[in-house]
């Protein structure tokens, strides 16, 4: 158990819908990262937040957005869902966000299925 | 941009040694990470290299050559539980973290 929690564990929805994935980082970690992992694309970095502010951006679509709240939990919002958005979404956290050494601890993931 | 290449699959025998290679191209380098991921589970951190050389951690070692854009993960005394995907990830100067597609290792008795 990494100490990172994600809810829900599974989510099934229809195309065109909007969903919110939630992540609580390990106690004391200020940085939160979101990743998408699909069978054909591997693990794709989406976005990072550090202490409430966006720190780095990866391959995140405009239909997706995220935020980190004052209590450091984070939410990933996915809208206008398409079949291709079906994937495992991981959240990871680390103590700091700007230093070189940046061990990330991954949550168990949310499996999203878009029908 | 970043390109990270690693073999798709490898097979090795229990008790043996296996080396998983990773080559990368990045605009600004800020560290290389290796993660292990069992099917359907979250990745778990194995090692981190930012300077050239070998980092040893029990049965696992990781090597980095920044000038060659090359790293390898060395697994010794292979056990059946080492069957998993091994992900190479590179962090750039803007904190962007990119993962390779992963190498699926199968350990056979």
PDB file of C-alpha atoms in Angstrom:
ATOM      1  CA  UNK A   1       0.000   0.000   0.000  1.00  0.00           C
ATOM      2  CA  UNK A   2       1.618   3.221  -1.243  1.00  0.00           C
ATOM      3  CA  UNK A   3      -0.524   5.522   0.906  1.00  0.00           C
ATOM      4  CA  UNK A   4      -2.063   7.151  -2.181  1.00  0.00           C
ATOM      5  CA  UNK A   5      -5.806   6.601  -2.498  1.00  0.00           C
ATOM      6  CA  UNK A   6      -7.956   6.896  -5.584  1.00  0.00           C
ATOM      7  CA  UNK A   7     -11.707   6.756  -6.005  1.00  0.00           C
ATOM      8  CA  UNK A   8     -13.633   5.259  -7.591  1.00  0.00           C
ATOM      9  CA  UNK A   9     -11.845   2.003  -8.386  1.00  0.00           C
ATOM     10  CA  UNK A  10     -14.002   1.357 -11.434  1.00  0.00           C
ATOM     11  CA  UNK A  11     -16.161   3.679 -13.491  1.00  0.00           C
ATOM     12  CA  UNK A  12     -18.402   2.797 -16.416  1.00  0.00           C
ATOM     13  CA  UNK A  13     -20.038   5.566 -18.371  1.00  0.00           C
ATOM     14  CA  UNK A  14     -21.262   6.494 -21.830  1.00  0.00           C
ATOM     15  CA  UNK A  15     -19.766   8.589 -24.603  1.00  0.00           C
ATOM     16  CA  UNK A  16     -20.360  12.306 -24.217  1.00  0.00           C
ATOM     17  CA  UNK A  17     -20.547  12.130 -20.449  1.00  0.00           C
ATOM     18  CA  UNK A  18     -18.363  13.807 -17.840  1.00  0.00           C
ATOM     19  CA  UNK A  19     -16.657  12.122 -14.903  1.00  0.00           C
ATOM     20  CA  UNK A  20     -14.476  13.165 -11.976  1.00  0.00           C
ATOM     21  CA  UNK A  21     -11.666  11.049 -10.589  1.00  0.00           C
ATOM     22  CA  UNK A  22     -10.369  11.740  -7.134  1.00  0.00           C
ATOM     23  CA  UNK A  23      -6.932  11.297  -5.585  1.00  0.00           C
ATOM     24  CA  UNK A  24      -5.610  11.761  -2.067  1.00  0.00           C
ATOM     25  CA  UNK A  25      -1.818  11.921  -1.845  1.00  0.00           C
ATOM     26  CA  UNK A  26       0.334  10.378   0.850  1.00  0.00           C
ATOM     27  CA  UNK A  27       0.413  12.340   4.061  1.00  0.00           C
ATOM     28  CA  UNK A  28       3.000  15.106   3.706  1.00  0.00           C
ATOM     29  CA  UNK A  29       3.303  14.908  -0.085  1.00  0.00           C
ATOM     30  CA  UNK A  30       2.751  18.231  -1.845  1.00  0.00           C
ATOM     31  CA  UNK A  31       2.902  17.074  -5.460  1.00  0.00           C
ATOM     32  CA  UNK A  32       0.244  15.150  -7.322  1.00  0.00           C
ATOM     33  CA  UNK A  33       0.616  13.679 -10.802  1.00  0.00           C
ATOM     34  CA  UNK A  34      -1.980  12.214 -13.131  1.00  0.00           C
ATOM     35  CA  UNK A  35      -1.259   9.497 -15.691  1.00  0.00           C
ATOM     36  CA  UNK A  36      -3.300   7.666 -18.282  1.00  0.00           C
ATOM     37  CA  UNK A  37      -2.454   4.079 -19.191  1.00  0.00           C
ATOM     38  CA  UNK A  38      -4.142   2.392 -22.101  1.00  0.00           C
ATOM     39  CA  UNK A  39      -3.189  -0.896 -23.719  1.00  0.00           C
ATOM     40  CA  UNK A  40      -1.787   0.645 -26.874  1.00  0.00           C
ATOM     41  CA  UNK A  41      -0.182   3.778 -25.437  1.00  0.00           C
ATOM     42  CA  UNK A  42       1.602   2.819 -22.245  1.00  0.00           C
ATOM     43  CA  UNK A  43       1.804   5.193 -19.314  1.00  0.00           C
ATOM     44  CA  UNK A  44       1.197   8.790 -20.408  1.00  0.00           C
ATOM     45  CA  UNK A  45       1.919  11.720 -18.135  1.00  0.00           C
ATOM     46  CA  UNK A  46      -1.018  14.135 -18.067  1.00  0.00           C
ATOM     47  CA  UNK A  47      -0.380  16.857 -15.509  1.00  0.00           C
ATOM     48  CA  UNK A  48       1.337  17.696 -12.228  1.00  0.00           C
ATOM     49  CA  UNK A  49       0.265  19.952  -9.380  1.00  0.00           C
ATOM     50  CA  UNK A  50       2.447  21.184  -6.572  1.00  0.00           C
ATOM     51  CA  UNK A  51       0.879  22.709  -3.470  1.00  0.00           C
ATOM     52  CA  UNK A  52      -2.213  23.775  -5.378  1.00  0.00           C
ATOM     53  CA  UNK A  53      -0.555  25.123  -8.498  1.00  0.00           C
ATOM     54  CA  UNK A  54      -0.015  23.545 -11.880  1.00  0.00           C
ATOM     55  CA  UNK A  55       3.676  22.598 -12.208  1.00  0.00           C
ATOM     56  CA  UNK A  56       4.004  20.583 -15.416  1.00  0.00           C
ATOM     57  CA  UNK A  57       1.793  19.596 -18.281  1.00  0.00           C
ATOM     58  CA  UNK A  58       2.077  16.525 -20.475  1.00  0.00           C
ATOM     59  CA  UNK A  59      -0.248  15.024 -23.065  1.00  0.00           C
ATOM     60  CA  UNK A  60      -3.443  16.256 -21.502  1.00  0.00           C
ATOM     61  CA  UNK A  61      -6.368  16.857 -23.838  1.00  0.00           C
ATOM     62  CA  UNK A  62      -8.358  20.097 -23.689  1.00  0.00           C
ATOM     63  CA  UNK A  63     -11.407  18.037 -22.685  1.00  0.00           C
ATOM     64  CA  UNK A  64      -9.544  17.070 -19.511  1.00  0.00           C
ATOM     65  CA  UNK A  65      -8.801  19.332 -16.589  1.00  0.00           C
ATOM     66  CA  UNK A  66      -7.445  18.921 -13.103  1.00  0.00           C
ATOM     67  CA  UNK A  67      -7.040  20.827  -9.895  1.00  0.00           C
ATOM     68  CA  UNK A  68      -5.455  20.440  -6.502  1.00  0.00           C
ATOM     69  CA  UNK A  69      -7.347  21.671  -3.481  1.00  0.00           C
ATOM     70  CA  UNK A  70      -6.047  23.344  -0.274  1.00  0.00           C
ATOM     71  CA  UNK A  71      -6.139  19.987   1.531  1.00  0.00           C
ATOM     72  CA  UNK A  72      -3.883  18.699  -1.306  1.00  0.00           C
ATOM     73  CA  UNK A  73      -6.313  16.189  -2.726  1.00  0.00           C
ATOM     74  CA  UNK A  74      -6.715  16.382  -6.473  1.00  0.00           C
ATOM     75  CA  UNK A  75      -9.447  15.784  -8.999  1.00  0.00           C
ATOM     76  CA  UNK A  76      -9.185  14.940 -12.672  1.00  0.00           C
ATOM     77  CA  UNK A  77     -12.206  15.943 -14.725  1.00  0.00           C
ATOM     78  CA  UNK A  78     -12.820  14.212 -18.041  1.00  0.00           C
ATOM     79  CA  UNK A  79     -15.572  15.608 -20.258  1.00  0.00           C
ATOM     80  CA  UNK A  80     -17.163  14.815 -23.620  1.00  0.00           C
ATOM     81  CA  UNK A  81     -15.903  11.299 -23.134  1.00  0.00           C
ATOM     82  CA  UNK A  82     -14.948   9.204 -26.141  1.00  0.00           C
ATOM     83  CA  UNK A  83     -14.429   5.469 -26.488  1.00  0.00           C
ATOM     84  CA  UNK A  84     -10.695   6.060 -26.699  1.00  0.00           C
ATOM     85  CA  UNK A  85     -10.657   7.565 -23.220  1.00  0.00           C
ATOM     86  CA  UNK A  86     -11.175   4.094 -21.761  1.00  0.00           C
ATOM     87  CA  UNK A  87      -8.023   3.481 -19.753  1.00  0.00           C
ATOM     88  CA  UNK A  88      -6.506   3.092 -16.326  1.00  0.00           C
ATOM     89  CA  UNK A  89      -5.934   6.484 -14.709  1.00  0.00           C
ATOM     90  CA  UNK A  90      -3.224   6.629 -12.085  1.00  0.00           C
ATOM     91  CA  UNK A  91      -2.495   9.311  -9.570  1.00  0.00           C
ATOM     92  CA  UNK A  92       0.942   9.548  -7.981  1.00  0.00           C
ATOM     93  CA  UNK A  93       2.342  11.775  -5.275  1.00  0.00           C
ATOM     94  CA  UNK A  94       5.756  12.883  -4.117  1.00  0.00           C
ATOM     95  CA  UNK A  95       7.098  15.039  -1.342  1.00  0.00           C
ATOM     96  CA  UNK A  96       8.384  17.836  -3.536  1.00  0.00           C
ATOM     97  CA  UNK A  97       7.846  18.769  -7.134  1.00  0.00           C
ATOM     98  CA  UNK A  98      10.829  20.748  -8.265  1.00  0.00           C
ATOM     99  CA  UNK A  99      13.873  18.822  -7.150  1.00  0.00           C
ATOM    100  CA  UNK A 100      15.656  16.271  -9.257  1.00  0.00           C
ATOM    101  CA  UNK A 101      15.025  13.363  -6.938  1.00  0.00           C
ATOM    102  CA  UNK A 102      11.348  12.808  -7.198  1.00  0.00           C
ATOM    103  CA  UNK A 103      10.243   9.332  -6.202  1.00  0.00           C
ATOM    104  CA  UNK A 104       6.589   9.056  -7.054  1.00  0.00           C
ATOM    105  CA  UNK A 105       4.219   6.770  -5.202  1.00  0.00           C
ATOM    106  CA  UNK A 106       1.352   5.528  -7.310  1.00  0.00           C
ATOM    107  CA  UNK A 107      -2.221   4.955  -6.256  1.00  0.00           C
ATOM    108  CA  UNK A 108      -4.118   1.797  -7.255  1.00  0.00           C
ATOM    109  CA  UNK A 109      -5.719   3.529 -10.244  1.00  0.00           C
ATOM    110  CA  UNK A 110      -9.229   4.121 -11.538  1.00  0.00           C
ATOM    111  CA  UNK A 111     -10.333   1.951 -14.423  1.00  0.00           C
ATOM    112  CA  UNK A 112     -12.567   3.979 -16.721  1.00  0.00           C
ATOM    113  CA  UNK A 113     -14.694   2.238 -19.313  1.00  0.00           C
ATOM    114  CA  UNK A 114     -16.543   4.381 -21.844  1.00  0.00           C
ATOM    115  CA  UNK A 115     -19.328   2.543 -23.678  1.00  0.00           C
TER     116      UNK A 115
ATOM    117  CA  UNK B   1      10.433  16.321 -27.294  1.00  0.00           C
ATOM    118  CA  UNK B   2      11.287  13.021 -25.709  1.00  0.00           C
ATOM    119  CA  UNK B   3      11.738   9.558 -27.166  1.00  0.00           C
ATOM    120  CA  UNK B   4      12.235   6.619 -24.875  1.00  0.00           C
ATOM    121  CA  UNK B   5      12.937   3.191 -26.316  1.00  0.00           C
ATOM    122  CA  UNK B   6      13.101  -0.145 -24.561  1.00  0.00           C
ATOM    123  CA  UNK B   7      12.547  -3.711 -25.762  1.00  0.00           C
ATOM    124  CA  UNK B   8       8.950  -4.853 -25.778  1.00  0.00           C
ATOM    125  CA  UNK B   9       9.475  -8.287 -24.280  1.00  0.00           C
ATOM    126  CA  UNK B  10      12.227 -10.351 -22.690  1.00  0.00           C
ATOM    127  CA  UNK B  11      12.379 -13.857 -21.282  1.00  0.00           C
ATOM    128  CA  UNK B  12      14.856 -15.188 -18.727  1.00  0.00           C
ATOM    129  CA  UNK B  13      15.325 -18.186 -16.477  1.00  0.00           C
ATOM    130  CA  UNK B  14      14.857 -18.279 -12.723  1.00  0.00           C
ATOM    131  CA  UNK B  15      18.172 -17.659 -10.958  1.00  0.00           C
ATOM    132  CA  UNK B  16      19.735 -15.954 -13.978  1.00  0.00           C
ATOM    133  CA  UNK B  17      20.676 -12.333 -14.647  1.00  0.00           C
ATOM    134  CA  UNK B  18      18.831 -10.102 -17.106  1.00  0.00           C
ATOM    135  CA  UNK B  19      19.640  -6.632 -18.404  1.00  0.00           C
ATOM    136  CA  UNK B  20      16.880  -4.354 -19.681  1.00  0.00           C
ATOM    137  CA  UNK B  21      18.114  -1.472 -21.815  1.00  0.00           C
ATOM    138  CA  UNK B  22      16.613   1.942 -22.268  1.00  0.00           C
ATOM    139  CA  UNK B  23      17.707   4.660 -24.677  1.00  0.00           C
ATOM    140  CA  UNK B  24      16.318   8.136 -24.596  1.00  0.00           C
ATOM    141  CA  UNK B  25      16.394  11.504 -26.289  1.00  0.00           C
ATOM    142  CA  UNK B  26      15.331  14.495 -24.274  1.00  0.00           C
ATOM    143  CA  UNK B  27      15.551  18.260 -24.363  1.00  0.00           C
ATOM    144  CA  UNK B  28      16.994  18.807 -20.904  1.00  0.00           C
ATOM    145  CA  UNK B  29      17.663  15.910 -18.545  1.00  0.00           C
ATOM    146  CA  UNK B  30      16.707  15.862 -14.888  1.00  0.00           C
ATOM    147  CA  UNK B  31      16.867  12.192 -13.932  1.00  0.00           C
ATOM    148  CA  UNK B  32      15.999   8.692 -15.065  1.00  0.00           C
ATOM    149  CA  UNK B  33      13.733   6.332 -13.164  1.00  0.00           C
ATOM    150  CA  UNK B  34      12.928   2.639 -13.343  1.00  0.00           C
ATOM    151  CA  UNK B  35       9.563   1.328 -12.193  1.00  0.00           C
ATOM    152  CA  UNK B  36       8.174  -2.175 -11.904  1.00  0.00           C
ATOM    153  CA  UNK B  37       4.548  -2.814 -12.769  1.00  0.00           C
ATOM    154  CA  UNK B  38       2.694  -6.083 -12.335  1.00  0.00           C
ATOM    155  CA  UNK B  39      -0.319  -6.554 -14.578  1.00  0.00           C
ATOM    156  CA  UNK B  40      -3.310  -4.538 -13.401  1.00  0.00           C
ATOM    157  CA  UNK B  41      -1.369  -2.961 -10.552  1.00  0.00           C
ATOM    158  CA  UNK B  42       0.253   0.411  -9.932  1.00  0.00           C
ATOM    159  CA  UNK B  43       3.906   1.015 -10.871  1.00  0.00           C
ATOM    160  CA  UNK B  44       6.349   0.818  -7.974  1.00  0.00           C
ATOM    161  CA  UNK B  45       9.626   2.731  -7.811  1.00  0.00           C
ATOM    162  CA  UNK B  46      12.830   0.737  -8.291  1.00  0.00           C
ATOM    163  CA  UNK B  47      15.676   3.164  -8.906  1.00  0.00           C
ATOM    164  CA  UNK B  48      16.761   6.669  -9.776  1.00  0.00           C
ATOM    165  CA  UNK B  49      19.874   7.872 -11.636  1.00  0.00           C
ATOM    166  CA  UNK B  50      20.850  11.460 -12.322  1.00  0.00           C
ATOM    167  CA  UNK B  51      24.641  11.108 -12.493  1.00  0.00           C
ATOM    168  CA  UNK B  52      26.603   8.692 -14.677  1.00  0.00           C
ATOM    169  CA  UNK B  53      27.368   5.351 -13.141  1.00  0.00           C
ATOM    170  CA  UNK B  54      25.848   2.388 -11.397  1.00  0.00           C
ATOM    171  CA  UNK B  55      23.368   2.473  -8.539  1.00  0.00           C
ATOM    172  CA  UNK B  56      22.962  -0.810  -6.697  1.00  0.00           C
ATOM    173  CA  UNK B  57      20.001  -1.758  -4.576  1.00  0.00           C
ATOM    174  CA  UNK B  58      19.902  -5.396  -3.532  1.00  0.00           C
ATOM    175  CA  UNK B  59      19.221  -7.649  -6.515  1.00  0.00           C
ATOM    176  CA  UNK B  60      18.524  -4.627  -8.735  1.00  0.00           C
ATOM    177  CA  UNK B  61      21.072  -2.228 -10.209  1.00  0.00           C
ATOM    178  CA  UNK B  62      20.640   0.647 -12.618  1.00  0.00           C
ATOM    179  CA  UNK B  63      23.236   2.271 -14.835  1.00  0.00           C
ATOM    180  CA  UNK B  64      23.208   5.637 -16.581  1.00  0.00           C
ATOM    181  CA  UNK B  65      25.308   7.223 -19.306  1.00  0.00           C
ATOM    182  CA  UNK B  66      24.027  10.725 -19.987  1.00  0.00           C
ATOM    183  CA  UNK B  67      26.357  11.317 -22.941  1.00  0.00           C
ATOM    184  CA  UNK B  68      24.973   8.223 -24.672  1.00  0.00           C
ATOM    185  CA  UNK B  69      21.368   8.714 -23.589  1.00  0.00           C
ATOM    186  CA  UNK B  70      21.436   5.173 -22.242  1.00  0.00           C
ATOM    187  CA  UNK B  71      20.427   3.328 -19.129  1.00  0.00           C
ATOM    188  CA  UNK B  72      19.993  -0.271 -18.124  1.00  0.00           C
ATOM    189  CA  UNK B  73      18.307  -2.110 -15.301  1.00  0.00           C
ATOM    190  CA  UNK B  74      20.094  -5.241 -14.135  1.00  0.00           C
ATOM    191  CA  UNK B  75      18.162  -7.899 -12.263  1.00  0.00           C
ATOM    192  CA  UNK B  76      20.168 -10.633 -10.549  1.00  0.00           C
ATOM    193  CA  UNK B  77      19.113 -13.984  -9.085  1.00  0.00           C
ATOM    194  CA  UNK B  78      15.818 -13.791 -10.907  1.00  0.00           C
ATOM    195  CA  UNK B  79      12.739 -14.992  -9.107  1.00  0.00           C
ATOM    196  CA  UNK B  80       9.362 -15.923 -10.553  1.00  0.00           C
ATOM    197  CA  UNK B  81       7.827 -12.873  -8.867  1.00  0.00           C
ATOM    198  CA  UNK B  82      10.083 -10.649 -10.993  1.00  0.00           C
ATOM    199  CA  UNK B  83       7.823 -11.383 -13.967  1.00  0.00           C
ATOM    200  CA  UNK B  84       6.386  -7.929 -14.636  1.00  0.00           C
ATOM    201  CA  UNK B  85       6.710  -4.909 -16.886  1.00  0.00           C
ATOM    202  CA  UNK B  86       9.678  -2.636 -16.293  1.00  0.00           C
ATOM    203  CA  UNK B  87       9.194   1.012 -17.171  1.00  0.00           C
ATOM    204  CA  UNK B  88      11.981   3.445 -17.944  1.00  0.00           C
ATOM    205  CA  UNK B  89      11.027   7.080 -17.309  1.00  0.00           C
ATOM    206  CA  UNK B  90      12.899  10.299 -17.979  1.00  0.00           C
ATOM    207  CA  UNK B  91      12.314  13.610 -16.270  1.00  0.00           C
ATOM    208  CA  UNK B  92      13.105  16.751 -18.214  1.00  0.00           C
ATOM    209  CA  UNK B  93      14.123  20.158 -16.913  1.00  0.00           C
ATOM    210  CA  UNK B  94      10.539  21.392 -16.926  1.00  0.00           C
ATOM    211  CA  UNK B  95       9.521  18.495 -14.643  1.00  0.00           C
ATOM    212  CA  UNK B  96       7.757  16.710 -17.482  1.00  0.00           C
ATOM    213  CA  UNK B  97       7.976  12.977 -16.808  1.00  0.00           C
ATOM    214  CA  UNK B  98       7.899  10.616 -19.803  1.00  0.00           C
ATOM    215  CA  UNK B  99       7.609   6.861 -19.598  1.00  0.00           C
ATOM    216  CA  UNK B 100       8.742   4.295 -22.105  1.00  0.00           C
ATOM    217  CA  UNK B 101       6.234   1.707 -23.286  1.00  0.00           C
ATOM    218  CA  UNK B 102       7.716  -0.816 -20.870  1.00  0.00           C
ATOM    219  CA  UNK B 103       9.508  -4.133 -21.180  1.00  0.00           C
ATOM    220  CA  UNK B 104       7.477  -7.193 -20.280  1.00  0.00           C
ATOM    221  CA  UNK B 105       9.778  -9.663 -18.544  1.00  0.00           C
ATOM    222  CA  UNK B 106       8.790 -13.305 -18.218  1.00  0.00           C
ATOM    223  CA  UNK B 107      10.791 -15.432 -15.810  1.00  0.00           C
ATOM    224  CA  UNK B 108      10.616 -19.154 -16.524  1.00  0.00           C
ATOM    225  CA  UNK B 109      11.508 -21.984 -14.146  1.00  0.00           C
TER     226      UNK B 109
END
